[in-house]
Tab-separated table of C-alpha atoms in Angstrom:
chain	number	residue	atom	x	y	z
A	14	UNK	CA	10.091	-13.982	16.257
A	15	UNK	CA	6.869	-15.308	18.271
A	16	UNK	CA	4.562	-14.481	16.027
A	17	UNK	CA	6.835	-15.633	12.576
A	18	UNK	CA	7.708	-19.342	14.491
A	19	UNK	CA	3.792	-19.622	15.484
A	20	UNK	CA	2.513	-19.140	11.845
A	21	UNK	CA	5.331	-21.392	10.739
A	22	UNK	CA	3.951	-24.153	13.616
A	23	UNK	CA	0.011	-23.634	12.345
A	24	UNK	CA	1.336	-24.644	8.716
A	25	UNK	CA	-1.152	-27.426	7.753
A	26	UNK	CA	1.042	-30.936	7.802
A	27	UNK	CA	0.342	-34.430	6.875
A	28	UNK	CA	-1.419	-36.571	9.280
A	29	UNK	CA	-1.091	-33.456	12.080
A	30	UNK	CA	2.172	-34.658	12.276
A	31	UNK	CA	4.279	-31.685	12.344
A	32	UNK	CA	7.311	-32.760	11.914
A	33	UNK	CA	9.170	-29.479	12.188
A	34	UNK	CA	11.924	-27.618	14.000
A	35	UNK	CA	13.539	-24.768	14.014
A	36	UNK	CA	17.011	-24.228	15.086
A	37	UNK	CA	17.793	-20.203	15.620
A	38	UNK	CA	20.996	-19.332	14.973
A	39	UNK	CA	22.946	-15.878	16.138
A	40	UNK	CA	26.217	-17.310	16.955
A	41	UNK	CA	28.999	-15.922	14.872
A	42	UNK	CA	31.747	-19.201	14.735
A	43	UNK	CA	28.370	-21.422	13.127
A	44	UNK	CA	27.265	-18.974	11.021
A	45	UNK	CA	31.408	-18.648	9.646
A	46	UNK	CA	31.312	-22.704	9.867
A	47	UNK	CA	27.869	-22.639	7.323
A	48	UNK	CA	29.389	-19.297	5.355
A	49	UNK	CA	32.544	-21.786	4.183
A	50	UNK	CA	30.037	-24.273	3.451
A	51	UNK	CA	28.491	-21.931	1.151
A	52	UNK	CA	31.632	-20.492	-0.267
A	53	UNK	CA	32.816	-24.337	-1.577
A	54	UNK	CA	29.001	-25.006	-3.149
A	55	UNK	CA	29.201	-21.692	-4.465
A	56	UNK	CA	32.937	-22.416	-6.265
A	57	UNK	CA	31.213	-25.723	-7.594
A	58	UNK	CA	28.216	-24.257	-9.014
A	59	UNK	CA	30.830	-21.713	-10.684
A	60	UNK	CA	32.417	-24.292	-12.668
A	61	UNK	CA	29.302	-26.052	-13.261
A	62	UNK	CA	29.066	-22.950	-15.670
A	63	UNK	CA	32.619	-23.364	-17.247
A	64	UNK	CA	32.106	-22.950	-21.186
A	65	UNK	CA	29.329	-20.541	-20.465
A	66	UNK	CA	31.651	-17.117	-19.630
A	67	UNK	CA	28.545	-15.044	-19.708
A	68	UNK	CA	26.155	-16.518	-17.338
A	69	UNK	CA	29.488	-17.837	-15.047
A	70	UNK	CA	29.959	-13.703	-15.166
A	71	UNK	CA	26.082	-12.897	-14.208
A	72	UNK	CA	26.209	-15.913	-11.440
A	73	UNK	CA	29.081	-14.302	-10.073
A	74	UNK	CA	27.649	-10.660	-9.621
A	75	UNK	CA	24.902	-12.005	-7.768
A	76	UNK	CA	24.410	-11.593	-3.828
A	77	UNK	CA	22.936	-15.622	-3.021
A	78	UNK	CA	23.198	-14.995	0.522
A	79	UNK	CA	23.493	-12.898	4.162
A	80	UNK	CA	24.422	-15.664	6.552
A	81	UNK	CA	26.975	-13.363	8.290
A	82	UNK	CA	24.837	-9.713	7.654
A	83	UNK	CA	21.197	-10.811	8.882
A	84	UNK	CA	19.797	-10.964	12.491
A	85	UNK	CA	19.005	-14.272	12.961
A	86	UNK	CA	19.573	-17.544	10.507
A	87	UNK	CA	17.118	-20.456	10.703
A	88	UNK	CA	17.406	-24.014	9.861
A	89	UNK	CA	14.513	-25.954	9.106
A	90	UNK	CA	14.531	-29.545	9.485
A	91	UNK	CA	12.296	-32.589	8.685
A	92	UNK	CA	11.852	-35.313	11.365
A	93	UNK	CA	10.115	-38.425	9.684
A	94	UNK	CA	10.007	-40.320	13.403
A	95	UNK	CA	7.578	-37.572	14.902
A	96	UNK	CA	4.206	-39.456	15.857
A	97	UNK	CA	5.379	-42.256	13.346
A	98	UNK	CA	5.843	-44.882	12.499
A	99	UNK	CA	2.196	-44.802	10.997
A	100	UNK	CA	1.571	-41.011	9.973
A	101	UNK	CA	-2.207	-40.624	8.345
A	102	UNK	CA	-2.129	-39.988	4.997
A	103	UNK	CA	1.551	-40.787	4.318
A	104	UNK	CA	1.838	-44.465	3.862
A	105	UNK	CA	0.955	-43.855	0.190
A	106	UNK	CA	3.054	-41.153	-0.664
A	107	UNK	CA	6.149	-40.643	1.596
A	108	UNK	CA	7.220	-37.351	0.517
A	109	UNK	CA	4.122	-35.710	2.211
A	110	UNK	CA	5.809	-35.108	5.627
A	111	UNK	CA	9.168	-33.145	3.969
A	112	UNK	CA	6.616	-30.955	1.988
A	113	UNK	CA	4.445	-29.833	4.859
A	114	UNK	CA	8.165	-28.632	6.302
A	115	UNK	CA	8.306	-26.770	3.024
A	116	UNK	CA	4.269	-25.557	3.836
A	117	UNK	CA	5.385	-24.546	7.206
A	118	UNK	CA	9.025	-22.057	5.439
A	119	UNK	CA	6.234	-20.688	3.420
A	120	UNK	CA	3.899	-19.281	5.926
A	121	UNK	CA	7.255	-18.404	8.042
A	122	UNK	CA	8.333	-16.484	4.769
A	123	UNK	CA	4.862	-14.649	4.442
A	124	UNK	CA	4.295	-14.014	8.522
A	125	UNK	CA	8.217	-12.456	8.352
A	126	UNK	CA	6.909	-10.242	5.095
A	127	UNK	CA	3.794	-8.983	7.495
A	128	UNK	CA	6.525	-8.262	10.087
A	129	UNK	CA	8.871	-6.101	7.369
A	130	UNK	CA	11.575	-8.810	7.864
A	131	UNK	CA	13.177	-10.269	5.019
A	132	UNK	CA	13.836	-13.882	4.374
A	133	UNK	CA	16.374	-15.502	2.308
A	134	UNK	CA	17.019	-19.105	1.723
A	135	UNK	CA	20.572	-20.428	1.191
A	136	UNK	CA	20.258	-23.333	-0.909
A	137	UNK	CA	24.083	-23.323	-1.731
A	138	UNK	CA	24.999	-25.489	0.983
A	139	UNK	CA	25.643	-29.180	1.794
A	140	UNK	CA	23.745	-31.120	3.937
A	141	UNK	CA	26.412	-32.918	5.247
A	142	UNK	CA	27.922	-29.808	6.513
A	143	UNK	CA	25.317	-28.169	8.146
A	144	UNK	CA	24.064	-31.777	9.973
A	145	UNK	CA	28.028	-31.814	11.012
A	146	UNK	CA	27.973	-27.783	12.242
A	147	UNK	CA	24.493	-28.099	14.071
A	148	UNK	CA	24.561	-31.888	15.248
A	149	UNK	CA	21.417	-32.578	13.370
A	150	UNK	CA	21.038	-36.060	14.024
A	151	UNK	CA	21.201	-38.720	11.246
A	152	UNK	CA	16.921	-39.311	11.196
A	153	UNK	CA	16.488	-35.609	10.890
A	154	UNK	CA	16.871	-33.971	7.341
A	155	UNK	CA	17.727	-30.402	6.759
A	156	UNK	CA	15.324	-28.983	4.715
A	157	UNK	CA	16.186	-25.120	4.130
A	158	UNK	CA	18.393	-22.581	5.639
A	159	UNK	CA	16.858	-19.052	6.182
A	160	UNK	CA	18.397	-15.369	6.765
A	161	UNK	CA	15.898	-13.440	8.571
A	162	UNK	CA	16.507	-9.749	8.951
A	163	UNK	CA	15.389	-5.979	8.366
A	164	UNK	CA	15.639	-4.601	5.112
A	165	UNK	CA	16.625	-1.820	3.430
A	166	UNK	CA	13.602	-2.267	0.760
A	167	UNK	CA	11.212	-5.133	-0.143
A	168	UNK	CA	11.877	-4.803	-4.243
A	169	UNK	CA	9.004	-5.384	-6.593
A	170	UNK	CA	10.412	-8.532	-8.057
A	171	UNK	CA	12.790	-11.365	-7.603
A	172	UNK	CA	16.029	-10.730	-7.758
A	173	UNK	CA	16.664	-13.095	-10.418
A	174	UNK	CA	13.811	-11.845	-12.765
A	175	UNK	CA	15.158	-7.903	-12.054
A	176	UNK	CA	18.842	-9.029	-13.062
A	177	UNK	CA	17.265	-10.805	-16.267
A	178	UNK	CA	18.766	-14.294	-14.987
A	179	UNK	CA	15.320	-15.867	-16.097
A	180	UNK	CA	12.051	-14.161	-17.052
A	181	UNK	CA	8.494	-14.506	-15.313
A	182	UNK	CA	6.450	-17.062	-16.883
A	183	UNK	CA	2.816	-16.465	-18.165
A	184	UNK	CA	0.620	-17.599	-15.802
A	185	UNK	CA	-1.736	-19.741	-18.795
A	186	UNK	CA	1.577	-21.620	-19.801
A	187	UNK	CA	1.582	-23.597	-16.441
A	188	UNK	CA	-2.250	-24.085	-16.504
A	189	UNK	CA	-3.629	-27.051	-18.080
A	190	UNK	CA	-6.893	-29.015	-18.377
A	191	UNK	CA	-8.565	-32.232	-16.968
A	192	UNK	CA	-5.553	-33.658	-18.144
A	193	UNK	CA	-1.827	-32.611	-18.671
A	194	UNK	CA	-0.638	-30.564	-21.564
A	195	UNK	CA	-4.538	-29.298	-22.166
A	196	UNK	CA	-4.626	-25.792	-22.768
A	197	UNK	CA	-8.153	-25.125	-24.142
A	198	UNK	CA	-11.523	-26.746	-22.509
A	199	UNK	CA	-14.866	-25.082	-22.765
A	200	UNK	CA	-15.937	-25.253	-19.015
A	201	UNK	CA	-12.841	-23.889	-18.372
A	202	UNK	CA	-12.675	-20.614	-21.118
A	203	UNK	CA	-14.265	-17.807	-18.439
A	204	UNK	CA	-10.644	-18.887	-16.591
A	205	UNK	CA	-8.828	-18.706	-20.140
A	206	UNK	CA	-10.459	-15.456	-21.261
A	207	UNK	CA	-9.607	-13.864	-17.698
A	208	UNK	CA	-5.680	-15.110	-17.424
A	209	UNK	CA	-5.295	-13.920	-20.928
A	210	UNK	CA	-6.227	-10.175	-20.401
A	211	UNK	CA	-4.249	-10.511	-16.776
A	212	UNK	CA	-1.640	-10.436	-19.001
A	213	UNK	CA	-2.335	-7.855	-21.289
A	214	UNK	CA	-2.598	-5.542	-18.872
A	215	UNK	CA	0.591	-6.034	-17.303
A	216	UNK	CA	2.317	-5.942	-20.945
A	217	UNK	CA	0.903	-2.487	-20.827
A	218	UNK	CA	1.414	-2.022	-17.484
A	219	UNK	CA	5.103	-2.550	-18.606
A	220	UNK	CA	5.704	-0.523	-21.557
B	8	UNK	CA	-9.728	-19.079	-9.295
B	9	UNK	CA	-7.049	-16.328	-11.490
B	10	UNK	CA	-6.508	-14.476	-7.885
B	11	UNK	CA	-6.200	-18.027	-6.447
B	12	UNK	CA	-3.508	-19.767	-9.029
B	13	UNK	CA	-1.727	-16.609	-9.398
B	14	UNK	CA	-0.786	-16.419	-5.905
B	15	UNK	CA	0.081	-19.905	-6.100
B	16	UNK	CA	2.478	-18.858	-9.330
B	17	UNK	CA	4.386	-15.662	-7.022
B	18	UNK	CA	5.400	-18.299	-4.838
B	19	UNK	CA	9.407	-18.420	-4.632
B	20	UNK	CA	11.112	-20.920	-6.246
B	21	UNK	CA	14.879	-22.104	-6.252
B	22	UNK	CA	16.950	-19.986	-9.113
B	23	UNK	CA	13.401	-18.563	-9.859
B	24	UNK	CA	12.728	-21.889	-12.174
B	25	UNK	CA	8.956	-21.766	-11.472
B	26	UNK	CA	8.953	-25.592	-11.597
B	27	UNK	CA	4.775	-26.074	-11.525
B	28	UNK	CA	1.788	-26.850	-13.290
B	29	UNK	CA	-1.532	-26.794	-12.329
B	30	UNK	CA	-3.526	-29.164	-13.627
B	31	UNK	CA	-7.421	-27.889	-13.182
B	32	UNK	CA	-9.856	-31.167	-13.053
B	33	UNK	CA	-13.873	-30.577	-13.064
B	34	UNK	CA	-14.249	-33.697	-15.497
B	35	UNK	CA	-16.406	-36.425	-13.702
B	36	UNK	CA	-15.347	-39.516	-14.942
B	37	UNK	CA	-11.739	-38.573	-14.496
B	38	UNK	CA	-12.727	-37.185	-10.660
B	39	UNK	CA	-13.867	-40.744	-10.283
B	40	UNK	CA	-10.906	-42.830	-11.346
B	41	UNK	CA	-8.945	-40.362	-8.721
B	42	UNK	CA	-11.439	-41.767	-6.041
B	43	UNK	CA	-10.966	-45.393	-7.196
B	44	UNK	CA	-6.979	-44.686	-6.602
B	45	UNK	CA	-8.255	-43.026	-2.778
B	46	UNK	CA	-10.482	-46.010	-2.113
B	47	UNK	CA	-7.571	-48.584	-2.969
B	48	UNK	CA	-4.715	-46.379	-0.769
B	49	UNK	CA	-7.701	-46.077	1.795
B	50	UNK	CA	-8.221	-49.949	2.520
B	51	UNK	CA	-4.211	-50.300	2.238
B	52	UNK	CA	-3.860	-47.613	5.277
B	53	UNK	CA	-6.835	-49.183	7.051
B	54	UNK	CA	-5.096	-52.809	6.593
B	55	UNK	CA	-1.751	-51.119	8.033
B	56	UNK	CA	-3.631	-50.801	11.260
B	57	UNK	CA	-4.169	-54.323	11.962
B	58	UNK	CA	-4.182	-54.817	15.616
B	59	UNK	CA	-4.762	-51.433	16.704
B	60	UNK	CA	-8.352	-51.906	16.575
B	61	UNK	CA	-9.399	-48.387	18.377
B	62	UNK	CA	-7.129	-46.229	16.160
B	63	UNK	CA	-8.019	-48.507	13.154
B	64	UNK	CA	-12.298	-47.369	14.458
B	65	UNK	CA	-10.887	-43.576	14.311
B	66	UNK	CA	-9.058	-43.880	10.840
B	67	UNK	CA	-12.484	-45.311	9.397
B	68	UNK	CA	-14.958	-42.700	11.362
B	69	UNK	CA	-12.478	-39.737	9.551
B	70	UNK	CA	-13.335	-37.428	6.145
B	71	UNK	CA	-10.125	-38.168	4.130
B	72	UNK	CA	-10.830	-36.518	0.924
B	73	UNK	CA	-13.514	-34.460	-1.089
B	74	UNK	CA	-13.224	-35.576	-4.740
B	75	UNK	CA	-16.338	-35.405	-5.979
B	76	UNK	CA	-18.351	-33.017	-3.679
B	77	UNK	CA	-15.899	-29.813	-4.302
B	78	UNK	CA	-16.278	-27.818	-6.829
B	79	UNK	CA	-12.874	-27.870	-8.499
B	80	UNK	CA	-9.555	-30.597	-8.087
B	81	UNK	CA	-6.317	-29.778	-8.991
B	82	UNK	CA	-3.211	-31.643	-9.439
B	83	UNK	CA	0.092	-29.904	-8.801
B	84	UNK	CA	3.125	-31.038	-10.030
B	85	UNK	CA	6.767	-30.465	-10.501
B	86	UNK	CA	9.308	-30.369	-13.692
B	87	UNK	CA	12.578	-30.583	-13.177
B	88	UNK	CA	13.204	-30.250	-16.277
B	89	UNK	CA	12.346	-26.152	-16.301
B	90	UNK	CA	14.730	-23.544	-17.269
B	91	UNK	CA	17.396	-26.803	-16.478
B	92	UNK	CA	19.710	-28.471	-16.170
B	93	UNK	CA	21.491	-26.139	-14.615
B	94	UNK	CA	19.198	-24.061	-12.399
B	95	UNK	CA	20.515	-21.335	-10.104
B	96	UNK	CA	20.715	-23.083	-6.145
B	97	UNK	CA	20.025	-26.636	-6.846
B	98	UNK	CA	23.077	-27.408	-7.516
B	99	UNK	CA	23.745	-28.528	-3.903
B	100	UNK	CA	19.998	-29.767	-2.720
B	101	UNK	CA	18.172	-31.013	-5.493
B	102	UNK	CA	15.411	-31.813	-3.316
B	103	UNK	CA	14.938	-27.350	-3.137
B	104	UNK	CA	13.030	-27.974	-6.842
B	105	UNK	CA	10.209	-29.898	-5.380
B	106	UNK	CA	10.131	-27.559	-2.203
B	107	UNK	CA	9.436	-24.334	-4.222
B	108	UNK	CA	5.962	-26.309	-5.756
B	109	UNK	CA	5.419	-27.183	-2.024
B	110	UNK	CA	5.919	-23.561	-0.800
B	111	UNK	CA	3.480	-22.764	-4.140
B	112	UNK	CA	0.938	-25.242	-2.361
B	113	UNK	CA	0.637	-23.109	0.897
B	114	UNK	CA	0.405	-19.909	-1.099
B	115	UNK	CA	-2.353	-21.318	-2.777
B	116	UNK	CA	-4.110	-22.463	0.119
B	117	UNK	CA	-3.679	-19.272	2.003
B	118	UNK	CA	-4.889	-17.086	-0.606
B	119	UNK	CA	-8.029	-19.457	-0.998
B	120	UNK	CA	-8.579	-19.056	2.551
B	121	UNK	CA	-8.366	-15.349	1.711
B	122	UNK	CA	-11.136	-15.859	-0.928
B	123	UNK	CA	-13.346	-18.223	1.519
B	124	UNK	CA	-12.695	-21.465	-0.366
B	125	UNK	CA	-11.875	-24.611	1.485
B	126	UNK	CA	-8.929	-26.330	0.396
B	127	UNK	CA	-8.174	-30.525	1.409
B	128	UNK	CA	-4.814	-31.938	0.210
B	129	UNK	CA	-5.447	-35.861	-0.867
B	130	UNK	CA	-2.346	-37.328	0.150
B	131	UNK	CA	-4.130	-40.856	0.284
B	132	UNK	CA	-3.581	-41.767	-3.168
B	133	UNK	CA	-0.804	-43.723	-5.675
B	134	UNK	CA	1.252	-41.097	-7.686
B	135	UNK	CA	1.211	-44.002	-10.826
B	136	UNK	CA	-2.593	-43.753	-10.226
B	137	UNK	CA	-2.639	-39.848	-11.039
B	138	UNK	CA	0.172	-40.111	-14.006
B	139	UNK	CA	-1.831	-42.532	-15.786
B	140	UNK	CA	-5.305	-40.682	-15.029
B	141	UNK	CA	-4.003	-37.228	-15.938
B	142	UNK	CA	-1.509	-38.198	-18.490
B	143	UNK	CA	1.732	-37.061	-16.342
B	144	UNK	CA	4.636	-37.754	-18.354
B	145	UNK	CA	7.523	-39.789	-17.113
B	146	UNK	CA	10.225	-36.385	-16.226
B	147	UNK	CA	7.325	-34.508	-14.177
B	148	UNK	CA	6.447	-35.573	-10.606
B	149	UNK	CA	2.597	-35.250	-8.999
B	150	UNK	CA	3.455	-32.969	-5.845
B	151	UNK	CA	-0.489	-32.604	-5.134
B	152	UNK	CA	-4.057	-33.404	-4.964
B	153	UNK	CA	-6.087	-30.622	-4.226
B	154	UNK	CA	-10.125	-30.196	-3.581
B	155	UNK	CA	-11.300	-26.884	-4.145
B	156	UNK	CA	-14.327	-25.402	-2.771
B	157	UNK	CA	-16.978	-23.448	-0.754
B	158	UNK	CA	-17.724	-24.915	2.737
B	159	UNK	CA	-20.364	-24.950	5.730
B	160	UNK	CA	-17.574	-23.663	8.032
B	161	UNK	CA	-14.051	-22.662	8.632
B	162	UNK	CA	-13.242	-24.687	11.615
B	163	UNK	CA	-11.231	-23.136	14.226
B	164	UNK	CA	-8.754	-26.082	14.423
B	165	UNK	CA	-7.710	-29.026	12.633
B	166	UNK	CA	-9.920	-32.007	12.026
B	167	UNK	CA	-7.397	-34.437	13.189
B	168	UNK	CA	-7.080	-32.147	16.560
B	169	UNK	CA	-10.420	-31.886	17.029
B	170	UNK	CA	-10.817	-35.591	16.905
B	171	UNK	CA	-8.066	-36.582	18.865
B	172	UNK	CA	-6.295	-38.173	16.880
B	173	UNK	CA	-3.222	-36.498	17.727
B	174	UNK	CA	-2.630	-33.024	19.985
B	175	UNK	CA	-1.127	-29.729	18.405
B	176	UNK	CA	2.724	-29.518	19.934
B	177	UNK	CA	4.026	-27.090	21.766
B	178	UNK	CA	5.451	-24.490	19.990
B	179	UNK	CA	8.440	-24.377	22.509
B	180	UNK	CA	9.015	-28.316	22.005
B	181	UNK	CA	9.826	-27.913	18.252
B	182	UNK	CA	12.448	-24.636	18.424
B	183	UNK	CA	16.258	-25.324	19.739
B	184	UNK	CA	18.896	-22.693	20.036
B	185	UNK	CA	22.386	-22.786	17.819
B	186	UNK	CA	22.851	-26.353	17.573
B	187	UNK	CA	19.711	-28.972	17.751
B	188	UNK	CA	18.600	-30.489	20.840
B	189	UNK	CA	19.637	-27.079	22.761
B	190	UNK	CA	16.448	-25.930	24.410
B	191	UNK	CA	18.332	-23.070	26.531
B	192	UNK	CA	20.237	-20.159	25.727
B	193	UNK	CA	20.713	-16.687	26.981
B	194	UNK	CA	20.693	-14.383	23.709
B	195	UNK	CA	17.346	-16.545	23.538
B	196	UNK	CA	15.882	-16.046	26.765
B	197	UNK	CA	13.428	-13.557	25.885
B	198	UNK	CA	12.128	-15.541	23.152
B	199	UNK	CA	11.681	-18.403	25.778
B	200	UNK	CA	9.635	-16.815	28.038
B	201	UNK	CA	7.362	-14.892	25.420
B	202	UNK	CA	6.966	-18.893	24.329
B	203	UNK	CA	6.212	-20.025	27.545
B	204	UNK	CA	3.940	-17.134	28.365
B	205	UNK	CA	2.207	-17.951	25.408
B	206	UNK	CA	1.640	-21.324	26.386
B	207	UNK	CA	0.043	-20.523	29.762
B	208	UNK	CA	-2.707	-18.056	28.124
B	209	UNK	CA	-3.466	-20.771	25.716
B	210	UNK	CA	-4.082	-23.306	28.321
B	211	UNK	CA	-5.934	-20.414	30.474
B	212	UNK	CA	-8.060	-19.892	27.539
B	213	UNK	CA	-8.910	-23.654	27.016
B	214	UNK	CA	-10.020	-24.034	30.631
């Protein structure tokens, strides 16, 4: 757990501003308190899908969560007030300090992978609810909710591209160039050439 | 720069939409429009400071941005318009879209660590600058600004450490223990001291 939090701290952040924390969760009645929260978002999303029985059926068969099963759950928050209220390099564009909280969930994500500990994040949850269950106070914003735990196996690919929810997408179709929507420049075609045969070879790779 | 974007692209993303592009800029004239935008944000930021004359000295003395020296820029953005509207898990936070290109951010940067290319975020910049330079259209959001490129040194700490402008936290002051604000618990105690231990041999080593 040292080593995961301190690679989560040493995520790069706007301004040096950090403007984490990291509330570590074991006890059972908060973890049943956040499980209900996820059982109503999870009924809601359900009948988001009414008129589509197929993918309602899919949704349904899927495991979204292991608030109760894992080790130890995590919630990530974003303070905007840390070292503030002038934080360099965010007076143009706010948003900077909530994504170096999402910077710092993806080097806790990698550092638990290095560790064999899995990570899931709950995103079928309401804010409201978990501010409520962990007294986040109202200038703090939840950002993501985490199951940490052992394993059985570390599959090969998402979940969701393994159940055929939604397929992997070439990596060329979300490259562009100089400008957006480009998909063909010449000092750019060694890149082209090589992202094209990347994916060839795992066609093959595939049949 | 394939090894590089494709880590970037195995990032996880909310109901595996793989919400990003990557916009890839070597183009000089449109490199220099981008550090027009910078210089404008720049003198806004520096104005902001009024009064605070030594801080104000600092912001001027730092290196903000490398737009024209690196080798490559690239513009990452978000569309939450992929595989939507309804996409598996944002249902409840919307906001979790615009984290997964954030989490695809640090992936990026870590693997071009990996590779021995620098990477410096631009955060100093107006997001109706970039959609008009690089042709964004209205639905998809800059995340963003990236210089790519080989560098003199790795420094062993951040810039804005180094310089004082603010200090690295303790990683003890940002973790809590079942609810926030709780800085002791005994299921947690061994995690506490290995923190505080940690702390010590730090300090011991900067003496």
């Amino acid at each position: 757990m040292l080593r995961i939090l301190n690679a989560a701290h040493h995520a790069p952040s706007v301004g040096f501003s950090q403007p984490w924390n990291f509330i570590l969760i074991k006890d059972r009645l908060i973890r049943q308190k956040v499980k209900e929260s996820f059982l109503r978002e999870r009924e809601r999303s359900i009948s988001m899908l009414d008129g589509n029985e197929k993918r309602q059926k899919q949704y349904v068969s899927l495991k979204l969560e292991g608030i109760l099963e894992s080790a130890v759950n995590i919630c990530v928050t974003y303070d905007p007030t840390r070292f503030g209220p002038f934080v360099l390099g965010r007076s143009s564009i706010e948003e900077t300090g909530v994504y170096s909280v999402a910077c710092a969930i993806q080097n806790l994500w990698l550092a638990s992978r290095a560790e064999e500990v899995g990570v899931g994040w709950v995103s079928i949850l309401a804010n409201k609810d978990l501010e409520k269950i962990l007294s986040i106070p109202p200038h703090v914003k939840p950002v993501a909710y985490l199951c940490l735990g052992y394993v059985s196996e570390f599959a090969g690919k998402p979940d969701l591209e393994r159940a055929g929810w939604l397929p992997r997408m070439d990596l060329a179709s979300v490259v562009c160039y100089e400008q957006w929507g480009v998909n063909h420049s010449e000092p750019w075609s060694a890149l082209s050439a090589a992202m094209k045969k990347m994916n060839e070879d795992k066609r093959e790779d595939n049949i």
